[in-house]
Amino acid sequence: MVRAGLTTERLTRAGAELADEVGFDQVTVSALARQFDVKVASLYSHVKSSHDLKTRIALLALDELADRGATALAGRAGKDALTAFANVYRDYAREHPGRYAAAQLRLDPETAAASAGVRHAQMTRAILRGYDLMEPDQTHAVRMLGSVFHGYVSLEMAGGFSHSAPDSQESWSRVLDALDALLRNWPAT
């Protein structure tokens, strides 16, 4: 019998909260069962495995990020759009470190194609239209932006910039200025 009140969505959200508290790598069906004070077996009618739970958390995180990105980009173009989009990633990682880590989970091709990850790429390409980049340069730029955003955020969250001046925010602003300048003057292929 299914325990009253437990649903796949509730377990996914609880798993996401747990990821933010203890780290995405620590999220398991067993840990979630302990949180709800139920037997592990009672959760298997809602999630197939710890990997299934983690995939659901990743999809939730991608949805949340895409929704925030869409809101941040509304009515913006050029550097303003680039900065707003970058700040969505940085702010989300700070607010939800476990979910942000979940958003990096490698998904199988079918799940990835149906995920909000597609919206992320579409929004990035929309930003790049303001820089007048054509293919294959646009794809290179999408990859560059994702790498820079994720790399900076990951290093910052790991404390990599906390030991010296200037403040990390100042460096972040300079990185975004440099990305804008590069995109405006993208080298011809």
mmCIF file with all atom_site columns, C-alpha atoms in Angstrom:
data_model
loop_
_atom_site.group_PDB
_atom_site.id
_atom_site.type_symbol
_atom_site.label_atom_id
_atom_site.label_alt_id
_atom_site.label_comp_id
_atom_site.label_asym_id
_atom_site.label_entity_id
_atom_site.label_seq_id
_atom_site.pdbx_PDB_ins_code
_atom_site.Cartn_x
_atom_site.Cartn_y
_atom_site.Cartn_z
_atom_site.occupancy
_atom_site.B_iso_or_equiv
_atom_site.pdbx_formal_charge
_atom_site.auth_seq_id
_atom_site.auth_comp_id
_atom_site.auth_asym_id
_atom_site.auth_atom_id
_atom_site.pdbx_PDB_model_num
ATOM 1   C CA . MET A 1 1   ? 0.000  0.000  0.000   1.00 0.00 ? 1   MET A CA 1
ATOM 2   C CA . VAL A 1 2   ? 1.226  3.489  -0.861  1.00 0.00 ? 2   VAL A CA 1
ATOM 3   C CA . ARG A 1 3   ? 1.859  5.671  2.164   1.00 0.00 ? 3   ARG A CA 1
ATOM 4   C CA . ALA A 1 4   ? -0.559 8.611  2.288   1.00 0.00 ? 4   ALA A CA 1
ATOM 5   C CA . GLY A 1 5   ? 1.004  11.902 1.326   1.00 0.00 ? 5   GLY A CA 1
ATOM 6   C CA . LEU A 1 6   ? 3.998  10.461 -0.473  1.00 0.00 ? 6   LEU A CA 1
ATOM 7   C CA . THR A 1 7   ? 4.090  11.267 -4.151  1.00 0.00 ? 7   THR A CA 1
ATOM 8   C CA . THR A 1 8   ? 6.840  11.277 -6.741  1.00 0.00 ? 8   THR A CA 1
ATOM 9   C CA . GLU A 1 9   ? 6.738  15.080 -6.832  1.00 0.00 ? 9   GLU A CA 1
ATOM 10  C CA . ARG A 1 10  ? 6.915  15.409 -3.040  1.00 0.00 ? 10  ARG A CA 1
ATOM 11  C CA . LEU A 1 11  ? 9.828  12.981 -2.883  1.00 0.00 ? 11  LEU A CA 1
ATOM 12  C CA . THR A 1 12  ? 11.621 14.805 -5.703  1.00 0.00 ? 12  THR A CA 1
ATOM 13  C CA . ARG A 1 13  ? 11.233 18.154 -3.956  1.00 0.00 ? 13  ARG A CA 1
ATOM 14  C CA . ALA A 1 14  ? 12.337 16.663 -0.643  1.00 0.00 ? 14  ALA A CA 1
ATOM 15  C CA . GLY A 1 15  ? 15.315 15.121 -2.418  1.00 0.00 ? 15  GLY A CA 1
ATOM 16  C CA . ALA A 1 16  ? 16.174 18.516 -3.910  1.00 0.00 ? 16  ALA A CA 1
ATOM 17  C CA . GLU A 1 17  ? 16.020 20.130 -0.471  1.00 0.00 ? 17  GLU A CA 1
ATOM 18  C CA . LEU A 1 18  ? 18.165 17.334 0.920   1.00 0.00 ? 18  LEU A CA 1
ATOM 19  C CA . ALA A 1 19  ? 20.676 17.886 -1.889  1.00 0.00 ? 19  ALA A CA 1
ATOM 20  C CA . ASP A 1 20  ? 20.906 21.565 -0.937  1.00 0.00 ? 20  ASP A CA 1
ATOM 21  C CA . GLU A 1 21  ? 21.496 20.615 2.704   1.00 0.00 ? 21  GLU A CA 1
ATOM 22  C CA . VAL A 1 22  ? 23.947 17.716 2.429   1.00 0.00 ? 22  VAL A CA 1
ATOM 23  C CA . GLY A 1 23  ? 25.130 17.703 -1.186  1.00 0.00 ? 23  GLY A CA 1
ATOM 24  C CA . PHE A 1 24  ? 23.757 16.065 -4.291  1.00 0.00 ? 24  PHE A CA 1
ATOM 25  C CA . ASP A 1 25  ? 26.130 13.096 -4.030  1.00 0.00 ? 25  ASP A CA 1
ATOM 26  C CA . GLN A 1 26  ? 24.648 12.216 -0.638  1.00 0.00 ? 26  GLN A CA 1
ATOM 27  C CA . VAL A 1 27  ? 21.066 11.933 -1.908  1.00 0.00 ? 27  VAL A CA 1
ATOM 28  C CA . THR A 1 28  ? 19.795 8.351  -1.962  1.00 0.00 ? 28  THR A CA 1
ATOM 29  C CA . VAL A 1 29  ? 16.460 6.642  -1.595  1.00 0.00 ? 29  VAL A CA 1
ATOM 30  C CA . SER A 1 30  ? 17.672 5.405  1.810   1.00 0.00 ? 30  SER A CA 1
ATOM 31  C CA . ALA A 1 31  ? 18.458 8.945  2.965   1.00 0.00 ? 31  ALA A CA 1
ATOM 32  C CA . LEU A 1 32  ? 15.051 10.105 1.810   1.00 0.00 ? 32  LEU A CA 1
ATOM 33  C CA . ALA A 1 33  ? 13.330 7.209  3.577   1.00 0.00 ? 33  ALA A CA 1
ATOM 34  C CA . ARG A 1 34  ? 15.086 8.206  6.812   1.00 0.00 ? 34  ARG A CA 1
ATOM 35  C CA . GLN A 1 35  ? 13.871 11.770 6.334   1.00 0.00 ? 35  GLN A CA 1
ATOM 36  C CA . PHE A 1 36  ? 10.262 10.592 5.998   1.00 0.00 ? 36  PHE A CA 1
ATOM 37  C CA . ASP A 1 37  ? 10.698 7.907  8.681   1.00 0.00 ? 37  ASP A CA 1
ATOM 38  C CA . VAL A 1 38  ? 9.504  5.171  6.347   1.00 0.00 ? 38  VAL A CA 1
ATOM 39  C CA . LYS A 1 39  ? 10.985 1.964  5.029   1.00 0.00 ? 39  LYS A CA 1
ATOM 40  C CA . VAL A 1 40  ? 12.999 2.254  1.833   1.00 0.00 ? 40  VAL A CA 1
ATOM 41  C CA . ALA A 1 41  ? 10.697 -0.225 0.113   1.00 0.00 ? 41  ALA A CA 1
ATOM 42  C CA . SER A 1 42  ? 7.737  2.128  0.563   1.00 0.00 ? 42  SER A CA 1
ATOM 43  C CA . LEU A 1 43  ? 9.425  4.704  -1.692  1.00 0.00 ? 43  LEU A CA 1
ATOM 44  C CA . TYR A 1 44  ? 9.953  2.338  -4.609  1.00 0.00 ? 44  TYR A CA 1
ATOM 45  C CA . SER A 1 45  ? 6.389  2.776  -5.764  1.00 0.00 ? 45  SER A CA 1
ATOM 46  C CA . HIS A 1 46  ? 7.308  6.420  -6.435  1.00 0.00 ? 46  HIS A CA 1
ATOM 47  C CA . VAL A 1 47  ? 10.960 6.262  -7.533  1.00 0.00 ? 47  VAL A CA 1
ATOM 48  C CA . LYS A 1 48  ? 12.714 3.295  -9.131  1.00 0.00 ? 48  LYS A CA 1
ATOM 49  C CA . SER A 1 49  ? 16.164 3.839  -7.636  1.00 0.00 ? 49  SER A CA 1
ATOM 50  C CA . SER A 1 50  ? 18.569 6.443  -6.312  1.00 0.00 ? 50  SER A CA 1
ATOM 51  C CA . HIS A 1 51  ? 19.560 7.170  -9.907  1.00 0.00 ? 51  HIS A CA 1
ATOM 52  C CA . ASP A 1 52  ? 15.910 7.737  -10.826 1.00 0.00 ? 52  ASP A CA 1
ATOM 53  C CA . LEU A 1 53  ? 15.558 10.085 -7.837  1.00 0.00 ? 53  LEU A CA 1
ATOM 54  C CA . LYS A 1 54  ? 18.692 11.991 -8.856  1.00 0.00 ? 54  LYS A CA 1
ATOM 55  C CA . THR A 1 55  ? 17.472 12.251 -12.438 1.00 0.00 ? 55  THR A CA 1
ATOM 56  C CA . ARG A 1 56  ? 14.174 13.689 -11.205 1.00 0.00 ? 56  ARG A CA 1
ATOM 57  C CA . ILE A 1 57  ? 16.043 16.228 -9.059  1.00 0.00 ? 57  ILE A CA 1
ATOM 58  C CA . ALA A 1 58  ? 18.192 17.159 -12.074 1.00 0.00 ? 58  ALA A CA 1
ATOM 59  C CA . LEU A 1 59  ? 15.074 17.700 -14.190 1.00 0.00 ? 59  LEU A CA 1
ATOM 60  C CA . LEU A 1 60  ? 13.528 19.831 -11.444 1.00 0.00 ? 60  LEU A CA 1
ATOM 61  C CA . ALA A 1 61  ? 16.691 21.937 -11.216 1.00 0.00 ? 61  ALA A CA 1
ATOM 62  C CA . LEU A 1 62  ? 16.838 22.393 -14.997 1.00 0.00 ? 62  LEU A CA 1
ATOM 63  C CA . ASP A 1 63  ? 13.175 23.486 -14.981 1.00 0.00 ? 63  ASP A CA 1
ATOM 64  C CA . GLU A 1 64  ? 13.747 25.961 -12.158 1.00 0.00 ? 64  GLU A CA 1
ATOM 65  C CA . LEU A 1 65  ? 16.830 27.397 -13.857 1.00 0.00 ? 65  LEU A CA 1
ATOM 66  C CA . ALA A 1 66  ? 15.040 27.693 -17.198 1.00 0.00 ? 66  ALA A CA 1
ATOM 67  C CA . ASP A 1 67  ? 12.089 29.475 -15.597 1.00 0.00 ? 67  ASP A CA 1
ATOM 68  C CA . ARG A 1 68  ? 14.409 31.912 -13.852 1.00 0.00 ? 68  ARG A CA 1
ATOM 69  C CA . GLY A 1 69  ? 16.385 32.426 -17.050 1.00 0.00 ? 69  GLY A CA 1
ATOM 70  C CA . ALA A 1 70  ? 13.270 33.176 -19.084 1.00 0.00 ? 70  ALA A CA 1
ATOM 71  C CA . THR A 1 71  ? 12.109 35.708 -16.515 1.00 0.00 ? 71  THR A CA 1
ATOM 72  C CA . ALA A 1 72  ? 15.535 37.357 -16.362 1.00 0.00 ? 72  ALA A CA 1
ATOM 73  C CA . LEU A 1 73  ? 15.842 37.613 -20.150 1.00 0.00 ? 73  LEU A CA 1
ATOM 74  C CA . ALA A 1 74  ? 12.413 39.142 -20.798 1.00 0.00 ? 74  ALA A CA 1
ATOM 75  C CA . GLY A 1 75  ? 12.910 42.450 -22.602 1.00 0.00 ? 75  GLY A CA 1
ATOM 76  C CA . ARG A 1 76  ? 16.704 42.306 -22.509 1.00 0.00 ? 76  ARG A CA 1
ATOM 77  C CA . ALA A 1 77  ? 19.312 42.088 -25.256 1.00 0.00 ? 77  ALA A CA 1
ATOM 78  C CA . GLY A 1 78  ? 23.063 42.254 -25.702 1.00 0.00 ? 78  GLY A CA 1
ATOM 79  C CA . LYS A 1 79  ? 25.243 42.651 -22.630 1.00 0.00 ? 79  LYS A CA 1
ATOM 80  C CA . ASP A 1 80  ? 22.218 43.261 -20.411 1.00 0.00 ? 80  ASP A CA 1
ATOM 81  C CA . ALA A 1 81  ? 20.789 39.867 -21.416 1.00 0.00 ? 81  ALA A CA 1
ATOM 82  C CA . LEU A 1 82  ? 24.166 38.151 -21.080 1.00 0.00 ? 82  LEU A CA 1
ATOM 83  C CA . THR A 1 83  ? 24.658 39.550 -17.576 1.00 0.00 ? 83  THR A CA 1
ATOM 84  C CA . ALA A 1 84  ? 21.120 38.724 -16.453 1.00 0.00 ? 84  ALA A CA 1
ATOM 85  C CA . PHE A 1 85  ? 21.425 35.146 -17.714 1.00 0.00 ? 85  PHE A CA 1
ATOM 86  C CA . ALA A 1 86  ? 24.841 34.632 -16.126 1.00 0.00 ? 86  ALA A CA 1
ATOM 87  C CA . ASN A 1 87  ? 23.566 35.977 -12.818 1.00 0.00 ? 87  ASN A CA 1
ATOM 88  C CA . VAL A 1 88  ? 20.687 33.493 -12.882 1.00 0.00 ? 88  VAL A CA 1
ATOM 89  C CA . TYR A 1 89  ? 23.193 30.635 -12.840 1.00 0.00 ? 89  TYR A CA 1
ATOM 90  C CA . ARG A 1 90  ? 25.372 32.201 -10.184 1.00 0.00 ? 90  ARG A CA 1
ATOM 91  C CA . ASP A 1 91  ? 22.469 33.138 -7.923  1.00 0.00 ? 91  ASP A CA 1
ATOM 92  C CA . TYR A 1 92  ? 20.806 29.734 -8.313  1.00 0.00 ? 92  TYR A CA 1
ATOM 93  C CA . ALA A 1 93  ? 24.049 27.955 -7.426  1.00 0.00 ? 93  ALA A CA 1
ATOM 94  C CA . ARG A 1 94  ? 24.403 30.066 -4.308  1.00 0.00 ? 94  ARG A CA 1
ATOM 95  C CA . GLU A 1 95  ? 20.785 29.541 -3.233  1.00 0.00 ? 95  GLU A CA 1
ATOM 96  C CA . HIS A 1 96  ? 20.561 25.871 -4.194  1.00 0.00 ? 96  HIS A CA 1
ATOM 97  C CA . PRO A 1 97  ? 24.028 24.294 -4.311  1.00 0.00 ? 97  PRO A CA 1
ATOM 98  C CA . GLY A 1 98  ? 22.724 20.714 -4.373  1.00 0.00 ? 98  GLY A CA 1
ATOM 99  C CA . ARG A 1 99  ? 20.201 21.423 -7.107  1.00 0.00 ? 99  ARG A CA 1
ATOM 100 C CA . TYR A 1 100 ? 22.832 23.282 -9.100  1.00 0.00 ? 100 TYR A CA 1
ATOM 101 C CA . ALA A 1 101 ? 25.056 20.192 -8.871  1.00 0.00 ? 101 ALA A CA 1
ATOM 102 C CA . ALA A 1 102 ? 22.063 18.086 -9.935  1.00 0.00 ? 102 ALA A CA 1
ATOM 103 C CA . ALA A 1 103 ? 21.614 20.230 -13.042 1.00 0.00 ? 103 ALA A CA 1
ATOM 104 C CA . GLN A 1 104 ? 25.042 18.990 -14.163 1.00 0.00 ? 104 GLN A CA 1
ATOM 105 C CA . LEU A 1 105 ? 23.984 15.321 -14.045 1.00 0.00 ? 105 LEU A CA 1
ATOM 106 C CA . ARG A 1 106 ? 24.568 13.554 -17.331 1.00 0.00 ? 106 ARG A CA 1
ATOM 107 C CA . LEU A 1 107 ? 21.193 12.515 -18.677 1.00 0.00 ? 107 LEU A CA 1
ATOM 108 C CA . ASP A 1 108 ? 20.515 9.832  -21.237 1.00 0.00 ? 108 ASP A CA 1
ATOM 109 C CA . PRO A 1 109 ? 19.901 11.340 -24.703 1.00 0.00 ? 109 PRO A CA 1
ATOM 110 C CA . GLU A 1 110 ? 16.126 10.830 -24.644 1.00 0.00 ? 110 GLU A CA 1
ATOM 111 C CA . THR A 1 111 ? 15.706 12.370 -21.185 1.00 0.00 ? 111 THR A CA 1
ATOM 112 C CA . ALA A 1 112 ? 18.033 15.242 -22.076 1.00 0.00 ? 112 ALA A CA 1
ATOM 113 C CA . ALA A 1 113 ? 16.107 15.991 -25.259 1.00 0.00 ? 113 ALA A CA 1
ATOM 114 C CA . ALA A 1 114 ? 12.849 16.197 -23.293 1.00 0.00 ? 114 ALA A CA 1
ATOM 115 C CA . SER A 1 115 ? 14.342 18.266 -20.462 1.00 0.00 ? 115 SER A CA 1
ATOM 116 C CA . ALA A 1 116 ? 14.510 22.008 -19.854 1.00 0.00 ? 116 ALA A CA 1
ATOM 117 C CA . GLY A 1 117 ? 18.158 21.784 -20.878 1.00 0.00 ? 117 GLY A CA 1
ATOM 118 C CA . VAL A 1 118 ? 16.867 22.425 -24.390 1.00 0.00 ? 118 VAL A CA 1
ATOM 119 C CA . ARG A 1 119 ? 15.344 25.700 -23.174 1.00 0.00 ? 119 ARG A CA 1
ATOM 120 C CA . HIS A 1 120 ? 18.719 26.698 -21.695 1.00 0.00 ? 120 HIS A CA 1
ATOM 121 C CA . ALA A 1 121 ? 20.388 26.244 -25.066 1.00 0.00 ? 121 ALA A CA 1
ATOM 122 C CA . GLN A 1 122 ? 17.573 28.138 -26.805 1.00 0.00 ? 122 GLN A CA 1
ATOM 123 C CA . MET A 1 123 ? 17.897 31.049 -24.387 1.00 0.00 ? 123 MET A CA 1
ATOM 124 C CA . THR A 1 124 ? 21.658 31.138 -24.831 1.00 0.00 ? 124 THR A CA 1
ATOM 125 C CA . ARG A 1 125 ? 21.207 31.180 -28.602 1.00 0.00 ? 125 ARG A CA 1
ATOM 126 C CA . ALA A 1 126 ? 18.653 33.981 -28.242 1.00 0.00 ? 126 ALA A CA 1
ATOM 127 C CA . ILE A 1 127 ? 21.240 36.024 -26.357 1.00 0.00 ? 127 ILE A CA 1
ATOM 128 C CA . LEU A 1 128 ? 23.800 35.310 -29.059 1.00 0.00 ? 128 LEU A CA 1
ATOM 129 C CA . ARG A 1 129 ? 21.487 36.569 -31.818 1.00 0.00 ? 129 ARG A CA 1
ATOM 130 C CA . GLY A 1 130 ? 22.179 40.007 -30.369 1.00 0.00 ? 130 GLY A CA 1
ATOM 131 C CA . TYR A 1 131 ? 25.848 39.442 -31.197 1.00 0.00 ? 131 TYR A CA 1
ATOM 132 C CA . ASP A 1 132 ? 25.163 38.412 -34.791 1.00 0.00 ? 132 ASP A CA 1
ATOM 133 C CA . LEU A 1 133 ? 26.937 35.050 -34.624 1.00 0.00 ? 133 LEU A CA 1
ATOM 134 C CA . MET A 1 134 ? 26.239 32.400 -37.239 1.00 0.00 ? 134 MET A CA 1
ATOM 135 C CA . GLU A 1 135 ? 26.949 28.667 -37.119 1.00 0.00 ? 135 GLU A CA 1
ATOM 136 C CA . PRO A 1 136 ? 29.304 27.066 -36.210 1.00 0.00 ? 136 PRO A CA 1
ATOM 137 C CA . ASP A 1 137 ? 30.449 30.089 -34.195 1.00 0.00 ? 137 ASP A CA 1
ATOM 138 C CA . GLN A 1 138 ? 27.152 30.220 -32.330 1.00 0.00 ? 138 GLN A CA 1
ATOM 139 C CA . THR A 1 139 ? 27.614 26.648 -31.076 1.00 0.00 ? 139 THR A CA 1
ATOM 140 C CA . HIS A 1 140 ? 31.185 27.443 -30.024 1.00 0.00 ? 140 HIS A CA 1
ATOM 141 C CA . ALA A 1 141 ? 29.901 30.490 -28.150 1.00 0.00 ? 141 ALA A CA 1
ATOM 142 C CA . VAL A 1 142 ? 27.119 28.498 -26.421 1.00 0.00 ? 142 VAL A CA 1
ATOM 143 C CA . ARG A 1 143 ? 29.733 26.033 -25.177 1.00 0.00 ? 143 ARG A CA 1
ATOM 144 C CA . MET A 1 144 ? 32.082 28.822 -24.120 1.00 0.00 ? 144 MET A CA 1
ATOM 145 C CA . LEU A 1 145 ? 29.418 30.641 -22.109 1.00 0.00 ? 145 LEU A CA 1
ATOM 146 C CA . GLY A 1 146 ? 28.290 27.463 -20.366 1.00 0.00 ? 146 GLY A CA 1
ATOM 147 C CA . SER A 1 147 ? 31.885 26.575 -19.551 1.00 0.00 ? 147 SER A CA 1
ATOM 148 C CA . VAL A 1 148 ? 32.734 30.004 -18.206 1.00 0.00 ? 148 VAL A CA 1
ATOM 149 C CA . PHE A 1 149 ? 29.560 30.337 -16.137 1.00 0.00 ? 149 PHE A CA 1
ATOM 150 C CA . HIS A 1 150 ? 29.873 26.858 -14.672 1.00 0.00 ? 150 HIS A CA 1
ATOM 151 C CA . GLY A 1 151 ? 33.610 27.072 -14.159 1.00 0.00 ? 151 GLY A CA 1
ATOM 152 C CA . TYR A 1 152 ? 33.463 30.398 -12.356 1.00 0.00 ? 152 TYR A CA 1
ATOM 153 C CA . VAL A 1 153 ? 30.503 29.403 -10.203 1.00 0.00 ? 153 VAL A CA 1
ATOM 154 C CA . SER A 1 154 ? 32.080 26.058 -9.290  1.00 0.00 ? 154 SER A CA 1
ATOM 155 C CA . LEU A 1 155 ? 35.394 27.626 -8.317  1.00 0.00 ? 155 LEU A CA 1
ATOM 156 C CA . GLU A 1 156 ? 33.660 30.368 -6.354  1.00 0.00 ? 156 GLU A CA 1
ATOM 157 C CA . MET A 1 157 ? 31.457 27.897 -4.483  1.00 0.00 ? 157 MET A CA 1
ATOM 158 C CA . ALA A 1 158 ? 34.470 25.778 -3.622  1.00 0.00 ? 158 ALA A CA 1
ATOM 159 C CA . GLY A 1 159 ? 36.070 28.831 -1.996  1.00 0.00 ? 159 GLY A CA 1
ATOM 160 C CA . GLY A 1 160 ? 38.619 29.344 -4.740  1.00 0.00 ? 160 GLY A CA 1
ATOM 161 C CA . PHE A 1 161 ? 38.256 33.129 -4.784  1.00 0.00 ? 161 PHE A CA 1
ATOM 162 C CA . SER A 1 162 ? 37.770 33.794 -1.079  1.00 0.00 ? 162 SER A CA 1
ATOM 163 C CA . HIS A 1 163 ? 41.428 34.082 -0.139  1.00 0.00 ? 163 HIS A CA 1
ATOM 164 C CA . SER A 1 164 ? 42.440 37.244 -1.916  1.00 0.00 ? 164 SER A CA 1
ATOM 165 C CA . ALA A 1 165 ? 41.345 40.642 -3.109  1.00 0.00 ? 165 ALA A CA 1
ATOM 166 C CA . PRO A 1 166 ? 39.648 41.916 -5.157  1.00 0.00 ? 166 PRO A CA 1
ATOM 167 C CA . ASP A 1 167 ? 36.212 40.689 -4.250  1.00 0.00 ? 167 ASP A CA 1
ATOM 168 C CA . SER A 1 168 ? 34.769 37.859 -6.324  1.00 0.00 ? 168 SER A CA 1
ATOM 169 C CA . GLN A 1 169 ? 31.905 40.095 -7.496  1.00 0.00 ? 169 GLN A CA 1
ATOM 170 C CA . GLU A 1 170 ? 34.381 42.496 -9.070  1.00 0.00 ? 170 GLU A CA 1
ATOM 171 C CA . SER A 1 171 ? 36.045 39.639 -10.927 1.00 0.00 ? 171 SER A CA 1
ATOM 172 C CA . TRP A 1 172 ? 32.638 38.292 -12.028 1.00 0.00 ? 172 TRP A CA 1
ATOM 173 C CA . SER A 1 173 ? 31.762 41.681 -13.502 1.00 0.00 ? 173 SER A CA 1
ATOM 174 C CA . ARG A 1 174 ? 35.088 41.790 -15.329 1.00 0.00 ? 174 ARG A CA 1
ATOM 175 C CA . VAL A 1 175 ? 34.558 38.290 -16.707 1.00 0.00 ? 175 VAL A CA 1
ATOM 176 C CA . LEU A 1 176 ? 31.131 39.295 -18.055 1.00 0.00 ? 176 LEU A CA 1
ATOM 177 C CA . ASP A 1 177 ? 32.618 42.469 -19.581 1.00 0.00 ? 177 ASP A CA 1
ATOM 178 C CA . ALA A 1 178 ? 35.288 40.349 -21.275 1.00 0.00 ? 178 ALA A CA 1
ATOM 179 C CA . LEU A 1 179 ? 32.713 37.870 -22.598 1.00 0.00 ? 179 LEU A CA 1
ATOM 180 C CA . ASP A 1 180 ? 30.628 40.715 -24.002 1.00 0.00 ? 180 ASP A CA 1
ATOM 181 C CA . ALA A 1 181 ? 33.676 42.239 -25.708 1.00 0.00 ? 181 ALA A CA 1
ATOM 182 C CA . LEU A 1 182 ? 34.689 38.864 -27.141 1.00 0.00 ? 182 LEU A CA 1
ATOM 183 C CA . LEU A 1 183 ? 31.205 38.168 -28.463 1.00 0.00 ? 183 LEU A CA 1
ATOM 184 C CA . ARG A 1 184 ? 31.000 41.623 -30.072 1.00 0.00 ? 184 ARG A CA 1
ATOM 185 C CA . ASN A 1 185 ? 34.359 41.058 -31.764 1.00 0.00 ? 185 ASN A CA 1
ATOM 186 C CA . TRP A 1 186 ? 34.149 37.316 -32.416 1.00 0.00 ? 186 TRP A CA 1
ATOM 187 C CA . PRO A 1 187 ? 36.991 36.270 -34.696 1.00 0.00 ? 187 PRO A CA 1
ATOM 188 C CA . ALA A 1 188 ? 35.926 35.326 -38.200 1.00 0.00 ? 188 ALA A CA 1
ATOM 189 C CA . THR A 1 189 ? 36.317 31.665 -39.122 1.00 0.00 ? 189 THR A CA 1
#
